[in-house]
Every structure is written in C-alpha cells, then in structure tokens.
Short mmCIF file of C-alpha atoms in Angstrom, two decimals:
data_model
loop_
_atom_site.label_atom_id
_atom_site.label_comp_id
_atom_site.label_asym_id
_atom_site.label_seq_id
_atom_site.Cartn_x
_atom_site.Cartn_y
_atom_site.Cartn_z
CA MET P 1 -2.35 5.36 -9.66
CA LEU P 2 -3.11 3.36 -6.60
CA THR P 3 -6.12 1.63 -8.12
CA MET P 4 -3.93 0.78 -11.14
CA ILE P 5 -1.37 -0.93 -8.93
CA ALA P 6 -4.14 -2.78 -7.09
CA ALA P 7 -5.69 -3.87 -10.36
CA PHE P 8 -2.33 -5.08 -11.61
CA PHE P 9 -1.62 -7.24 -8.57
CA GLU P 10 -5.16 -8.62 -8.54
CA ARG P 11 -4.69 -9.70 -12.10
CA LEU P 12 -1.30 -11.20 -11.24
CA ASN P 13 -2.99 -13.31 -8.57
CA GLU P 14 -5.71 -14.46 -10.99
CA THR P 15 -3.43 -15.22 -13.90
CA GLN P 16 -0.17 -16.25 -12.32
CA GLY P 17 -1.19 -17.32 -8.84
CA LEU P 18 1.23 -14.82 -7.31
CA ASN P 19 -0.74 -13.46 -4.42
CA PHE P 20 0.67 -10.04 -3.32
CA SER P 21 -2.40 -9.35 -1.19
CA VAL P 22 -0.79 -6.32 0.50
CA PHE P 23 -1.10 -4.37 -2.77
CA TYR P 24 -4.87 -4.89 -3.33
CA ASP P 25 -6.45 -6.18 -0.17
CA ALA P 26 -7.25 -3.09 2.03
CA PHE P 27 -7.24 -5.06 5.31
CA ASP P 28 -3.89 -6.72 4.53
CA ARG P 29 -2.43 -3.48 3.31
CA SER P 30 -3.37 -1.57 6.45
CA ARG P 31 -1.83 -4.39 8.59
CA PHE P 32 1.39 -4.24 6.62
CA LEU P 33 1.55 -0.43 6.77
CA THR P 34 0.99 -0.64 10.58
CA GLY P 35 3.87 -3.05 10.70
CA LEU P 36 6.06 -0.70 8.59
CA TRP P 37 5.17 2.19 10.92
CA THR P 38 5.89 0.19 14.09
CA THR P 39 9.21 -1.04 12.78
CA SER P 40 10.26 2.40 11.70
CA TYR P 41 9.15 3.87 14.98
CA ILE P 42 11.04 1.25 17.04
CA CYS P 43 14.15 1.73 14.79
CA VAL P 44 14.26 5.50 15.08
CA VAL P 45 13.64 5.64 18.88
CA SER P 46 16.03 2.79 19.55
CA ILE P 47 18.77 4.22 17.39
CA LEU P 48 18.56 7.60 19.14
CA ALA P 49 18.30 6.03 22.59
CA SER P 50 21.18 3.64 21.97
CA LEU P 51 23.41 6.53 20.76
CA ALA P 52 22.57 8.48 23.90
CA LEU P 53 23.29 5.39 26.04
CA GLY P 54 26.56 4.88 24.24
CA LEU P 55 27.67 8.44 24.79
CA ALA P 56 26.58 8.44 28.45
CA GLY P 57 28.24 5.10 29.03
CA VAL P 58 31.52 6.12 27.51
CA TRP P 59 31.48 9.38 29.47
CA VAL P 60 30.96 7.58 32.75
CA ALA P 61 33.47 4.88 31.90
CA GLY P 62 36.09 7.55 31.32
CA SER P 63 35.28 9.50 34.44
CA GLY P 64 37.14 9.32 37.76
CA SER P 65 34.37 7.45 39.57
CA ARG P 66 35.34 3.85 40.19
CA PHE P 67 31.74 2.84 40.92
CA GLY P 68 30.57 4.44 37.69
CA ARG P 69 33.15 2.54 35.66
CA LEU P 70 32.15 -0.72 37.31
CA VAL P 71 28.42 -0.11 36.49
CA VAL P 72 29.18 0.59 32.83
CA ARG P 73 31.41 -2.42 32.54
CA GLY P 74 28.72 -4.62 34.07
CA TYR P 75 26.10 -3.17 31.73
CA VAL P 76 28.21 -3.77 28.67
CA GLN P 77 29.20 -7.25 29.58
CA PHE P 78 25.58 -8.18 30.48
CA PHE P 79 23.84 -6.88 27.37
CA ARG P 80 26.62 -7.67 24.89
CA ASN P 81 26.92 -11.32 26.04
CA THR P 82 23.27 -12.39 26.11
CA PRO P 83 20.99 -12.91 23.14
CA PRO P 84 18.59 -10.03 22.41
CA LEU P 85 15.63 -12.42 22.14
CA VAL P 86 16.32 -13.68 25.69
CA GLN P 87 16.54 -10.08 26.97
CA LEU P 88 13.27 -9.18 25.25
CA SER P 89 11.43 -12.16 26.72
CA PHE P 90 12.96 -11.50 30.11
CA PHE P 91 11.80 -7.85 30.12
CA TYR P 92 8.30 -8.65 28.77
CA PHE P 93 7.39 -11.79 30.67
CA ALA P 94 9.49 -11.44 33.84
CA VAL P 95 10.06 -7.78 34.58
CA GLY P 96 6.78 -6.60 33.03
CA GLY P 97 4.73 -8.56 35.57
CA LEU P 98 6.44 -6.88 38.54
CA LEU P 99 5.79 -3.29 37.44
CA PRO P 100 2.83 -1.29 38.72
CA ARG P 101 -0.37 -1.29 36.59
CA VAL P 102 -2.27 1.53 35.12
CA SER P 103 -5.92 1.78 34.11
CA ASP P 104 -6.56 0.55 30.59
CA GLY P 105 -9.42 3.01 30.06
CA PHE P 106 -12.08 0.28 30.35
CA GLY P 107 -12.08 -0.01 34.09
CA GLY P 108 -9.48 -2.78 33.92
CA GLN P 109 -5.70 -2.83 34.56
CA SER P 110 -2.94 -3.01 32.06
CA PRO P 111 0.85 -3.09 32.49
CA LEU P 112 2.74 0.15 32.63
CA VAL P 113 4.95 -0.67 29.63
CA SER P 114 3.44 -2.10 26.45
CA GLY P 115 5.09 -4.71 24.27
CA THR P 116 6.35 -2.00 21.90
CA GLY P 117 7.73 -0.14 24.90
CA TRP P 118 9.64 -3.21 26.07
CA ALA P 119 10.98 -3.80 22.53
CA ILE P 120 12.32 -0.21 22.43
CA ILE P 121 13.85 -0.60 25.93
CA ALA P 122 15.46 -4.00 25.18
CA PHE P 123 16.86 -3.01 21.75
CA SER P 124 18.21 0.32 23.00
CA LEU P 125 20.04 -1.36 25.83
CA PHE P 126 21.35 -4.08 23.54
CA ALA P 127 22.60 -1.77 20.85
CA GLY P 128 23.72 0.79 23.48
CA ALA P 129 26.12 -1.76 25.02
CA PHE P 130 27.78 -2.16 21.64
CA ASN P 131 27.84 1.64 21.11
CA VAL P 132 29.73 2.14 24.35
CA GLU P 133 32.50 -0.05 23.07
CA ILE P 134 32.41 1.55 19.60
CA PHE P 135 32.69 5.03 21.04
CA ARG P 136 35.46 3.90 23.32
CA ALA P 137 37.39 2.60 20.38
CA GLY P 138 36.92 5.98 18.62
CA ILE P 139 37.98 8.00 21.71
CA GLU P 140 40.98 5.93 22.32
CA ALA P 141 42.11 6.51 18.75
CA VAL P 142 42.16 10.30 19.24
CA PRO P 143 45.88 11.18 19.47
CA SER P 144 46.86 11.86 23.14
CA THR P 145 48.92 14.83 21.98
CA THR P 146 45.75 16.51 20.65
CA VAL P 147 44.01 15.93 24.00
CA GLU P 148 46.96 17.22 25.88
CA ALA P 149 47.12 20.31 23.72
CA ALA P 150 43.49 21.06 24.43
CA GLU P 151 44.03 20.44 28.13
CA SER P 152 46.94 22.86 28.19
CA LEU P 153 44.62 25.49 26.72
CA GLY P 154 42.46 25.19 29.86
CA TYR P 155 39.51 23.10 28.44
CA THR P 156 37.35 21.41 31.12
CA ARG P 157 36.63 17.75 30.55
CA LEU P 158 33.15 18.41 29.12
CA GLN P 159 34.44 21.14 26.78
CA LEU P 160 37.26 18.81 25.73
CA TYR P 161 34.76 16.12 24.86
CA ILE P 162 32.38 18.35 22.97
CA HIS P 163 34.80 20.41 20.99
CA VAL P 164 37.83 18.09 20.54
CA VAL P 165 37.43 14.46 21.39
CA LEU P 166 33.96 13.63 20.12
CA PRO P 167 34.20 15.34 16.71
CA LEU P 168 37.36 13.41 15.99
CA ALA P 169 36.18 10.12 17.61
CA PHE P 170 32.91 10.15 15.69
CA ARG P 171 34.73 10.21 12.37
CA ILE P 172 36.80 7.20 13.40
CA CYS P 173 33.98 5.09 14.76
CA LEU P 174 31.29 5.79 12.12
CA PRO P 175 31.95 2.63 10.03
CA ALA P 176 31.58 0.45 13.17
CA LEU P 177 28.56 2.51 14.33
CA ASN P 178 26.98 1.97 10.89
CA ASN P 179 27.31 -1.78 11.29
CA ASN P 180 25.77 -1.74 14.64
CA LEU P 181 22.77 0.38 13.69
CA VAL P 182 22.13 -1.71 10.60
CA ASN P 183 22.12 -4.69 12.89
CA LEU P 184 19.73 -2.99 15.22
CA VAL P 185 17.23 -2.41 12.35
CA LYS P 186 17.34 -6.12 11.58
CA THR P 187 17.05 -7.09 15.28
CA THR P 188 13.70 -5.38 15.55
CA THR P 189 12.06 -8.42 13.91
CA LEU P 190 12.57 -10.21 17.22
CA ALA P 191 9.78 -8.08 18.72
CA TYR P 192 7.50 -10.49 16.86
CA ALA P 193 8.05 -12.96 19.71
CA ILE P 194 6.21 -10.65 22.19
CA GLY P 195 3.36 -9.77 19.90
CA VAL P 196 4.58 -6.34 18.78
CA PRO P 197 2.86 -5.63 15.46
CA GLU P 198 6.10 -4.95 13.50
CA LEU P 199 6.83 -5.98 9.88
CA LEU P 200 7.55 -9.66 10.39
CA TYR P 201 4.55 -9.98 12.60
CA ALA P 202 2.31 -8.26 10.03
CA ALA P 203 3.70 -10.43 7.24
CA SER P 204 3.20 -13.68 9.07
CA GLN P 205 -0.36 -12.68 10.00
CA ILE P 206 -1.04 -12.16 6.31
CA TRP P 207 0.64 -15.32 5.06
CA SER P 208 -0.97 -17.55 7.65
CA GLU P 209 -4.35 -16.41 6.38
CA SER P 210 -3.72 -15.98 2.67
CA PHE P 211 -1.15 -18.82 2.39
CA ASN P 212 1.19 -16.59 0.32
CA VAL P 213 4.40 -17.28 2.23
CA ARG P 214 6.72 -17.01 -0.71
CA GLU P 215 5.27 -13.72 -1.93
CA MET P 216 5.23 -12.13 1.61
CA MET P 217 8.83 -13.36 2.21
CA ASN P 218 9.87 -11.45 -0.85
CA VAL P 219 7.96 -8.33 0.08
CA LEU P 220 9.52 -8.51 3.52
CA LEU P 221 13.01 -8.93 2.17
CA VAL P 222 12.72 -6.01 -0.18
CA THR P 223 11.21 -3.82 2.51
CA TYR P 224 14.16 -4.48 4.81
CA VAL P 225 16.57 -3.85 2.04
CA LEU P 226 14.89 -0.49 1.49
CA LEU P 227 14.75 0.34 5.28
CA VAL P 228 18.50 -0.42 5.66
CA ALA P 229 19.20 1.51 2.45
CA VAL P 230 17.60 4.62 4.00
CA LEU P 231 19.68 4.27 7.14
CA VAL P 232 22.91 3.70 5.19
CA PHE P 233 22.12 6.67 3.02
CA VAL P 234 21.62 8.95 6.00
CA MET P 235 24.76 7.71 7.74
CA GLY P 236 26.69 8.08 4.46
CA ARG P 237 25.60 11.71 4.20
CA TRP P 238 26.67 12.31 7.80
CA GLU P 239 30.06 10.69 7.25
CA LYS P 240 30.55 12.86 4.16
CA ALA P 241 29.61 16.02 6.01
CA MET P 242 32.06 15.30 8.77
CA ARG P 243 34.96 14.57 6.48
CA ILE P 244 38.08 16.69 7.02
CA PRO P 245 40.46 16.74 4.07
CA GLY P 246 43.73 15.15 4.97
CA TYR P 247 42.38 13.67 8.26
CA SER P 248 41.75 9.91 8.01
CA THR P 249 39.52 9.02 5.04
CA MET Y 1 21.58 6.32 -4.59
CA LYS Y 2 21.31 5.24 -8.23
CA ARG Y 3 23.59 2.29 -7.61
CA LEU Y 4 21.46 1.37 -4.60
CA ALA Y 5 18.41 1.36 -6.79
CA ILE Y 6 20.04 -0.93 -9.28
CA LEU Y 7 21.14 -3.26 -6.46
CA ALA Y 8 17.68 -3.29 -4.93
CA SER Y 9 15.98 -4.05 -8.27
CA GLY Y 10 18.56 -6.79 -8.84
CA ILE Y 11 17.69 -8.43 -5.60
CA ALA Y 12 13.98 -8.10 -6.30
CA LEU Y 13 14.51 -9.86 -9.65
CA ALA Y 14 16.46 -12.66 -7.99
CA CYS Y 15 13.62 -13.05 -5.53
CA ALA Y 16 10.99 -13.13 -8.24
CA ALA Y 17 12.91 -15.97 -9.97
CA THR Y 18 12.65 -18.17 -6.77
CA LEU Y 19 8.94 -17.51 -6.84
CA ALA Y 20 8.38 -19.91 -9.72
CA ALA Y 21 6.77 -22.65 -7.74
CA LEU Y 22 8.33 -26.08 -7.62
CA PRO Y 23 6.48 -28.51 -9.77
CA ALA Y 24 4.23 -30.84 -7.71
CA LEU Y 25 5.55 -34.36 -7.84
CA ALA Y 26 2.69 -36.62 -8.88
CA GLN Y 27 3.50 -39.88 -7.15
CA ASP Y 28 1.75 -42.36 -5.04
CA SER Y 29 2.27 -41.20 -1.48
CA LEU Y 30 1.17 -44.47 0.12
CA ALA Y 31 3.79 -46.45 -1.80
CA LYS Y 32 6.41 -43.79 -0.94
CA ILE Y 33 5.50 -43.96 2.81
CA LYS Y 34 5.83 -47.77 2.67
CA GLU Y 35 9.11 -47.55 0.94
CA LYS Y 36 10.49 -45.12 3.56
CA GLY Y 37 8.96 -47.13 6.37
CA VAL Y 38 8.01 -43.90 8.10
CA LEU Y 39 4.82 -41.85 8.16
CA SER Y 40 5.68 -38.17 8.92
CA VAL Y 41 2.90 -36.31 10.64
CA GLY Y 42 2.64 -32.73 11.66
CA VAL Y 43 1.24 -32.53 15.19
CA LYS Y 44 0.66 -29.91 17.90
CA ASN Y 45 2.75 -30.13 21.09
CA ASP Y 46 1.13 -27.24 22.97
CA TYR Y 47 -2.57 -28.21 22.79
CA LYS Y 48 -3.54 -30.19 25.79
CA PRO Y 49 -4.98 -32.91 25.57
CA TRP Y 50 -5.04 -33.17 21.77
CA GLY Y 51 -1.29 -32.97 21.30
CA PHE Y 52 1.10 -32.06 24.12
CA LEU Y 53 4.40 -32.86 25.78
CA GLU Y 54 4.61 -35.28 28.60
CA PRO Y 55 7.05 -34.48 31.35
CA SER Y 56 9.34 -37.01 29.77
CA GLY Y 57 9.38 -34.95 26.57
CA LYS Y 58 7.28 -37.32 24.60
CA ILE Y 59 4.43 -35.98 22.49
CA VAL Y 60 1.12 -37.53 23.42
CA GLY Y 61 -2.55 -36.84 23.07
CA LEU Y 62 -5.76 -37.66 21.29
CA GLU Y 63 -4.47 -36.61 17.89
CA ILE Y 64 -1.25 -38.54 18.45
CA ASP Y 65 -3.31 -41.69 19.01
CA LEU Y 66 -5.07 -41.09 15.74
CA ALA Y 67 -1.72 -40.57 13.87
CA GLN Y 68 -0.40 -43.83 15.51
CA ALA Y 69 -3.48 -45.66 14.38
CA ILE Y 70 -2.87 -44.71 10.73
CA ALA Y 71 0.85 -45.57 10.94
CA ASP Y 72 -0.06 -48.90 12.41
CA LYS Y 73 -2.60 -49.56 9.70
CA ILE Y 74 -0.02 -48.90 6.96
CA GLY Y 75 2.54 -50.86 8.99
CA VAL Y 76 5.22 -48.17 9.31
CA LYS Y 77 6.86 -46.14 12.06
CA LEU Y 78 5.32 -42.85 13.12
CA GLU Y 79 7.48 -39.74 12.97
CA MET Y 80 6.05 -36.62 14.53
CA LEU Y 81 7.05 -33.06 13.64
CA PRO Y 82 5.63 -30.36 15.94
CA VAL Y 83 3.94 -27.66 13.81
CA ILE Y 84 2.24 -24.41 14.45
CA ALA Y 85 -0.80 -22.94 12.73
CA ALA Y 86 1.42 -20.62 10.67
CA ASN Y 87 3.65 -23.31 9.14
CA ARG Y 88 1.79 -26.63 8.99
CA MET Y 89 0.22 -26.17 5.55
CA GLU Y 90 3.49 -24.97 4.13
CA PHE Y 91 5.29 -28.08 5.52
CA LEU Y 92 2.70 -30.30 3.92
CA LYS Y 93 2.93 -28.55 0.55
CA GLN Y 94 6.73 -28.83 0.60
CA GLY Y 95 6.50 -32.56 1.34
CA ARG Y 96 8.24 -32.36 4.67
CA ILE Y 97 5.32 -34.18 6.20
CA ASP Y 98 2.71 -36.53 4.70
CA MET Y 99 -0.18 -35.55 6.86
CA VAL Y 100 -1.29 -32.94 9.38
CA ILE Y 101 -3.32 -33.69 12.48
CA ALA Y 102 -2.96 -30.50 14.38
CA THR Y 103 -6.37 -29.09 15.47
CA MET Y 104 -6.75 -27.67 12.03
CA GLY Y 105 -10.01 -25.95 11.17
CA ASP Y 106 -11.62 -26.96 7.90
CA THR Y 107 -12.22 -23.73 5.92
CA ALA Y 108 -13.03 -23.07 2.26
CA GLU Y 109 -9.89 -20.95 1.92
CA ARG Y 110 -7.70 -23.73 3.18
CA ARG Y 111 -9.36 -26.31 0.99
CA LYS Y 112 -7.71 -24.59 -1.94
CA ILE Y 113 -4.30 -25.38 -0.44
CA VAL Y 114 -4.61 -28.71 1.31
CA GLY Y 115 -6.90 -31.72 1.09
CA MET Y 116 -9.26 -31.95 4.10
CA VAL Y 117 -10.22 -35.52 4.96
CA GLU Y 118 -13.97 -36.17 5.57
CA PRO Y 119 -15.68 -37.04 7.77
CA ASN Y 120 -14.05 -34.47 10.00
CA TYR Y 121 -12.66 -36.03 13.21
CA TYR Y 122 -13.54 -33.15 15.55
CA ALA Y 123 -15.29 -29.81 15.87
CA GLY Y 124 -14.63 -26.68 17.85
CA ALA Y 125 -15.75 -23.09 17.99
CA THR Y 126 -14.32 -19.67 18.88
CA ASN Y 127 -14.39 -18.18 22.35
CA VAL Y 128 -12.25 -16.24 24.76
CA MET Y 129 -10.66 -17.06 28.15
CA ALA Y 130 -10.59 -14.10 30.52
CA PRO Y 131 -10.11 -13.35 34.18
CA LYS Y 132 -13.46 -13.21 35.96
CA SER Y 133 -12.60 -9.74 37.16
CA ALA Y 134 -12.57 -8.51 33.54
CA GLY Y 135 -16.36 -8.68 33.51
CA LEU Y 136 -16.77 -9.47 29.84
CA LYS Y 137 -20.35 -10.14 28.80
CA THR Y 138 -20.65 -9.96 25.08
CA TRP Y 139 -18.28 -10.14 22.13
CA ALA Y 140 -18.76 -6.35 21.55
CA ASP Y 141 -17.03 -5.75 24.93
CA LEU Y 142 -13.75 -6.68 23.30
CA LYS Y 143 -13.78 -3.52 21.15
CA GLY Y 144 -10.53 -1.53 21.40
CA ARG Y 145 -9.15 -3.76 24.21
CA LYS Y 146 -6.02 -5.90 24.01
CA VAL Y 147 -6.77 -9.48 23.29
CA CYS Y 148 -4.09 -12.17 23.08
CA ALA Y 149 -4.22 -14.65 20.26
CA VAL Y 150 -2.16 -17.15 18.45
CA GLN Y 151 -0.60 -16.80 15.08
CA GLY Y 152 -2.28 -18.29 12.08
CA ALA Y 153 -5.59 -19.03 13.68
CA TYR Y 154 -8.49 -18.76 11.27
CA TYR Y 155 -10.72 -16.72 13.56
CA ASN Y 156 -8.22 -13.91 14.12
CA ARG Y 157 -9.26 -12.04 10.97
CA ARG Y 158 -12.99 -12.65 11.51
CA VAL Y 159 -12.99 -11.52 15.13
CA THR Y 160 -10.87 -8.45 14.28
CA GLN Y 161 -13.20 -7.34 11.52
CA MET Y 162 -16.36 -7.98 13.48
CA TYR Y 163 -15.49 -6.81 16.93
CA ALA Y 164 -12.40 -4.66 16.46
CA PRO Y 165 -10.28 -5.77 19.43
CA ASP Y 166 -6.59 -4.72 19.59
CA LEU Y 167 -5.18 -8.15 18.84
CA VAL Y 168 -1.77 -9.10 20.30
CA VAL Y 169 -0.74 -12.18 18.44
CA PHE Y 170 1.94 -14.65 19.80
CA PRO Y 171 3.77 -17.50 18.12
CA SER Y 172 2.35 -20.18 20.37
CA VAL Y 173 -0.28 -20.94 22.98
CA PRO Y 174 2.07 -20.91 26.02
CA ASP Y 175 3.33 -17.42 25.07
CA ALA Y 176 -0.17 -16.14 24.73
CA LEU Y 177 -1.29 -17.76 28.00
CA ASN Y 178 1.75 -16.20 29.77
CA ALA Y 179 0.80 -12.84 28.41
CA LEU Y 180 -2.73 -13.30 29.62
CA GLN Y 181 -1.44 -14.18 33.12
CA GLY Y 182 0.80 -11.11 33.06
CA ASN Y 183 -2.30 -9.02 32.35
CA ASN Y 184 -0.85 -7.97 29.06
CA CYS Y 185 -4.28 -8.52 27.60
CA VAL Y 186 -7.83 -8.73 28.90
CA ALA Y 187 -8.68 -12.02 27.22
CA PHE Y 188 -7.25 -14.88 25.18
CA LEU Y 189 -8.95 -15.66 21.89
CA PHE Y 190 -8.94 -19.34 21.04
CA ASP Y 191 -10.80 -22.55 20.31
CA ASP Y 192 -13.36 -23.22 22.98
CA THR Y 193 -12.15 -26.88 23.14
CA LEU Y 194 -8.78 -25.83 24.50
CA ILE Y 195 -10.26 -23.22 26.79
CA VAL Y 196 -12.66 -25.71 28.33
CA SER Y 197 -9.93 -28.33 28.85
CA THR Y 198 -7.56 -25.65 30.30
CA LEU Y 199 -10.20 -24.40 32.70
CA SER Y 200 -11.33 -27.86 33.78
CA GLY Y 201 -7.71 -29.08 34.11
CA GLY Y 202 -7.79 -28.21 37.78
CA ASP Y 203 -4.69 -25.94 37.55
CA ALA Y 204 -4.79 -23.36 40.38
CA LYS Y 205 -3.23 -20.88 38.02
CA TRP Y 206 -6.49 -20.62 36.09
CA ALA Y 207 -8.88 -20.61 39.08
CA GLY Y 208 -9.84 -16.99 38.59
CA TYR Y 209 -10.53 -17.39 34.87
CA GLU Y 210 -13.68 -18.14 32.87
CA MET Y 211 -15.01 -18.56 29.33
CA PRO Y 212 -17.49 -15.70 29.43
CA LEU Y 213 -18.83 -15.50 25.91
CA VAL Y 214 -21.16 -17.62 23.78
CA SER Y 215 -19.02 -19.75 21.40
CA GLU Y 216 -19.20 -18.55 17.83
CA ASP Y 217 -18.47 -19.74 14.33
CA PRO Y 218 -18.38 -23.53 14.82
CA GLN Y 219 -15.60 -25.14 12.79
CA LEU Y 220 -14.89 -28.69 11.89
CA TRP Y 221 -11.36 -30.01 12.36
CA ALA Y 222 -9.84 -32.04 9.56
CA ILE Y 223 -6.83 -34.20 8.92
CA GLY Y 224 -4.87 -32.48 6.16
CA ILE Y 225 -3.17 -34.22 3.35
CA ARG Y 226 -1.83 -32.97 0.02
CA LEU Y 227 -4.42 -32.18 -2.58
CA GLU Y 228 -2.97 -34.75 -5.05
CA ASP Y 229 -3.49 -37.45 -2.42
CA MET Y 230 -7.17 -36.81 -1.95
CA ASP Y 231 -8.13 -39.32 -4.71
CA GLY Y 232 -5.04 -41.43 -4.35
CA PRO Y 233 -4.68 -44.61 -2.20
CA PHE Y 234 -3.29 -42.70 0.78
CA GLY Y 235 -6.26 -40.31 0.91
CA LYS Y 236 -8.70 -43.23 0.57
CA LEU Y 237 -7.04 -45.08 3.45
CA VAL Y 238 -7.23 -42.06 5.76
CA LYS Y 239 -10.83 -41.43 4.76
CA GLU Y 240 -11.80 -45.01 5.49
CA MET Y 241 -10.12 -44.87 8.86
CA SER Y 242 -11.89 -41.60 9.74
CA VAL Y 243 -15.27 -43.21 8.93
CA ASP Y 244 -14.34 -46.22 11.04
CA TRP Y 245 -13.25 -44.09 14.03
CA HIS Y 246 -16.66 -42.41 14.10
CA LYS Y 247 -18.68 -45.57 13.50
CA SER Y 248 -16.88 -47.75 16.04
CA GLY Y 249 -16.95 -45.04 18.63
CA LYS Y 250 -13.17 -44.91 18.87
CA LEU Y 251 -13.22 -41.13 18.86
CA LEU Y 252 -15.69 -41.05 21.74
CA GLU Y 253 -13.51 -43.53 23.65
CA LEU Y 254 -10.42 -41.41 23.05
CA GLU Y 255 -12.26 -38.36 24.44
CA THR Y 256 -12.92 -40.30 27.59
CA LYS Y 257 -9.32 -41.46 27.69
CA TRP Y 258 -7.97 -37.96 27.50
CA GLY Y 259 -10.55 -36.52 29.92
CA ILE Y 260 -12.56 -34.44 27.40
CA LYS Y 261 -16.28 -34.06 27.75
CA GLN Y 262 -18.04 -35.92 24.90
CA SER Y 263 -18.70 -33.45 22.17
CA PRO Y 264 -22.10 -33.15 20.49
CA TYR Y 265 -20.48 -33.38 17.06
CA LEU Y 266 -18.97 -36.80 17.80
CA ILE Y 267 -22.10 -38.21 19.30
CA GLU Y 268 -24.20 -37.03 16.38
CA THR Y 269 -21.81 -38.28 13.70
CA ASN Y 270 -21.51 -41.63 15.51
CA LYS Y 271 -25.32 -41.97 15.43
CA LYS Y 272 -25.61 -40.90 11.79
CA LEU Y 273 -22.97 -43.27 10.46
CA LYS Y 274 -24.32 -46.21 12.55
CA ALA Y 275 -27.79 -45.60 11.20
CA ALA Y 276 -26.46 -45.44 7.62
CA SER Y 277 -24.80 -48.88 7.85
#
C-alpha cells in the first residue's frame, strides 16, 4: 500500500511536475512526520496546561486574596495584550540565556529549557490568559440563585466549584473555549521562529531544498485542516456528552 | 464526521486547482526593465560584508555594488528587495524580482529552477563557527549535537545526512547567531566566507569563537536570473559583465574595498580570463 502511494506520487512528479516529495522521499517524509509529531505534542501539552492555568487563574481571581487577584489580573493583561511571537522570542532569546545550564551529554553545556520547551511554556501562558477570561465568563453566567442554594446546603467553596459551578460553567463557555483552543493549534506554527521542528518548519525545510513551495503549502494546509478537525471533533463529543436536556443548548 | 470529510476533500480540490502553474510569460526582460526604468534585485541584508544594513538603514555591500553596476550599465534605477535563502528563487520565478545576487550557491538542483550566470562571481565552502571551549575537531564530532543553521541553505541536507547533527534551523543569520551566543547550540553551520568575515570583524562578542573544521564541499556562487532569460539579451548582458568583472580585477578590488581576504577562486579566474584574451 505504502509503496503504491510512493510510486503514484513519484509518477505524478515525473509526468505532471507536481513534486509531493513527502510521499516518496524517505528523508523528506521522516522530516515531515517529525514535524507532525512535534506539532501534535506541543498542541496536546499546551492545551492541557492552558486549561489548568485557566482553571487555577479563575479560582485565584475569585478568591478572597487581594494579592492573588492582582497577580491574575496582571498575568491576563500581560499575556493577552502582547503578540505570542514576541513572547516566544522573549522567552527563548532573553529569559533562556539567564537560566542555569545542564550538561548536554557531550561534556558541553546546554540550556535548561529547549526550544520546544519554551514553545510549550509560551503558548500555554498565552492561551491560558484567554482561558481565565473564558472561564470567568462561564462562571459569572451561573445563576446566583443556584450558587446560593448550594451554599445554603453547606458546600465549601471547593465543593461548590467542583460539583455545581464548574459543570454548569463549562457548558456555557465551551464554544468560546473551542475557539481559543483552535487558535492555539494554529499559533504553534510560530515556534518555527525559534527553530522548533514543527510542521511549518519541516515544510519550509523541504521546499527550500526541493523547490516545491506550492505543493508543500497545500500539504501543510490540508494537514492543519485535519489537525483542527480532530480537535473540533473531540470538543464536539465532549459538548454533546455534557448536554443537559432543557438547560441551555 | 462525514460532512467534515466532504469539506476537507472540497478544500483539497480547491487547492489542487491553484496548483496549475501560471504560464511563464515569454518576453524580453531587458526591454521590460528599460520600460519600467527599474531593475529589481533580490539581495541579502544580513550577510556582512556581501549585503548588509548600514546603521542608517541602507543596504550596502559587495553584492550591492555588483547589482548597482548592472543597473548603471542598463541605465535604470536599482531597486533592492531583501530576500532569504528560502524565498529568493520563488520571488524570481514569480517575477517579483529580475535578478538575484544573494550569496546563492550554484547547484545542479537549482539549475533546474533558475538560470545561473557564468562565470560565477564568487566561491565559498561549508564550515562551522563554534566556541573554542566546545573543542570540535572533526565533522564527526557534530553527531547528535545541536547545531544552529539557517533555512534554505544547500548544505543543511548534506551535512545532516553525512554527520547526523541535531540541526536547529532559523529563519535568518542573526537569529542563528543569537542562538549560538545563548548556547542553544554547540556550533553554527554556514558558509566559511561569512564565518571568516564575522570572526575577523573584530567584534568582542566573537572573541571566544573559532572556525574549527576543514571547509568542505566548495560551492560557486552565481547571479540568478529566470531560465527564459539565459539566452535572451538580459542574460547575455549580465554574463558579459561577469566576465568583465573577473578580467578587469573589479571583483578583487571590491574584496579589498569590503575588507575581505582575496579568495583563491577570484585570483585564479582573473588569471585564466586574462590569459585567454
């Protein structure tokens, strides 16, 4: 099967001049698959970390601590109002140089956090800042009467969150959360600027050697459509599973 | 899911339609340039001293002087478009620029895409720049280690396949040099010409760095023009000028002007062409 696909694309190149080298050149293919793996890895880890950040942020913002609220406000304002590419370069080139170094296994020194590590940190913080606001919108939309009813039953603040507020708030904020996470998947292409071997990086490596810009652009586009489709599919299933008949839509 | 599949295949089809390449316009480029009154050239702005930015923001350098000479010869204004390795050939193909003088290596692969003007105006080879403390001795020492490089460079693939370094590739030279300084990689893979001029530039930043390996894979640099122009009047004009630059010693003079050590390739070609005439 694989050899058939390879043969087809090799022929396509010879007869039509459409050079989809990722499908028949083993070196190009392995680079592209590495890119796909890196992008998927960054996406999954950043999505989970940004959700955790959002939850933690909204928890602290709603707590009694004035200091905590200020820190969360500052964090949200800072990361929401600066471009992710600038944040990424700042972390990689400015902060990265200040961190302690570890042995690179060859008797030399290498930075503590790799380019991929910084990409995950930067994207998680960036998307996390939006998530704080998205969750806040969801929580504020939970009817105060519901919260008061739960309080009168003797729920602690944590219990109230876990059993009453979050399940309802999640349903309300899922569409906005979907948007933000889809955006996060697309933002990962910025990691290209700091030499992280993600999809755009892999594709541009290939087209700068094989000169097949048009073909690789199309492969890239379709790959991202599929990646986002997977995310939307998962989120859609989640949304459906959380649906309560009669409550919202 | 089914609907998604239909949507995805629809998009794929639309993309495939755009793939049908635009027909190449067969027209006399020289006449067109004269008509426009402007010669558009793709140049480097991060490759000191071949093409770089002056503090005032103007692009200057050895290659810029060459581009200017061609514009002067035709009698038009010179317009410069900064390009990088990854986009220069595409710009030329699309007709956004008429010519590329951007430290471009002359390879068989690239000759299928763009016209390479002979005689080649320069030659470089591949080497790395590394901190002295890294203690690199041979190319094989790079195996498995992080090596910074720049996108679209022709030697990236060859070096990866031969010596298996873990290549970290950046969009431009300053990014890669920054990463090298931040110890994000053990060495910077590049043309030895740039490494020599960076190291001899007297910048204190690079005092602890060296070019530890034996240069490999010598490559000629060529001015790139569109394939259709190679036999046309524009191609002929550029070719004649290139011969003249070698014969008259203009290229050697320019090296001196920009503080580059005279390269063996230029001296040899100068002798050869002089003897032939």
